Amino acid sequence: MCRKADPVHVFFFTQQVRTDLSAERKEFMLKRVSLVLLAIALIVWVAGCSKAPEVQMKASDDAMQQAALGEAEQYAPETYMMALDTLNAAKAEKQAQDGKFSLFRKYGKSEEMYAAAQRLAEQALTDTKSAKEQVRMENLALVAKLDSLFVTVNKAVAGAPKGKGTRADLALIKSDLTTIEQTYKGALAEHEAGKYLSAKAKFEAVQSQLNRIKTEMETAKAKVGTK
């Protein structure tokens, strides 16, 4: 004999079933939302990794240009060349990634290399400023020595014994002195223009030539004294 169902029990049972189904649906929806968010995060991450580091590329190029304009290649050659080599390596790495399918591109390594090139270029420019100041001070010391040396040599030439045997030699020495003085004036102009390395090379050449003439005059004077 069938037992009649209790309406109250049926109601509560139905509500329980609905509650259980609702909980399962919520859990299912939460899982779906989580998966969607994870997928979005993955896509964003992949997109970020597959995008060329344009900002860092420009920053490193700008730093290299500033270093070149500041004459880092002349005053800080080792650091400058390290920066240039690193920049070229970064460009090669970036080009290698460009050739890959977009989802497989990874520019992280090239970005780090571009950043390293920027740091080296900035260091080269800093080193250049210090080196320039050092060369400038060395040039000033050379100028003081050369001014004194010019006086000594000109005095020695003016007091040299004159005769048939020395007239031609003295004329040649005076001609050399005129050329040396012109070189010296050119070196001074370069120094004033901030071309310190070029000026230094000329100052040193002038010093060498003046010392040569000074030695020749001293030797000639000694020979006359022994006669």
PDB file of C-alpha atoms in Angstrom, residues 7 59 61 67 79 90 97 111 115 117-118 127 134 146 149 170 215:
ATOM      1  CA  PRO A   7       3.969  17.932   1.582  1.00  0.00           C
ATOM      2  CA  ALA A  59      67.122  55.223 -23.940  1.00  0.00           C
ATOM      3  CA  ASP A  61      70.533  54.782 -28.266  1.00  0.00           C
ATOM      4  CA  ALA A  67      78.654  59.521 -25.186  1.00  0.00           C
ATOM      5  CA  THR A  79      84.110  51.742 -21.529  1.00  0.00           C
ATOM      6  CA  ALA A  90      71.253  43.695 -27.785  1.00  0.00           C
ATOM      7  CA  GLN A  97      63.311  37.438 -31.489  1.00  0.00           C
ATOM      8  CA  GLU A 111      65.849  44.481 -22.771  1.00  0.00           C
ATOM      9  CA  ALA A 115      69.756  48.537 -20.184  1.00  0.00           C
ATOM     10  CA  ALA A 117      74.449  49.272 -22.794  1.00  0.00           C
ATOM     11  CA  GLN A 118      72.767  52.410 -21.469  1.00  0.00           C
ATOM     12  CA  ASP A 127      84.626  58.957 -17.279  1.00  0.00           C
ATOM     13  CA  GLN A 134      92.787  65.711 -16.206  1.00  0.00           C
ATOM     14  CA  LEU A 146     107.034  75.380 -22.879  1.00  0.00           C
ATOM     15  CA  LEU A 149     111.668  76.513 -22.649  1.00  0.00           C
ATOM     16  CA  LEU A 170     121.740  79.112 -37.245  1.00  0.00           C
ATOM     17  CA  THR A 215     120.738  70.118 -26.895  1.00  0.00           C
TER      18      THR A 215
END
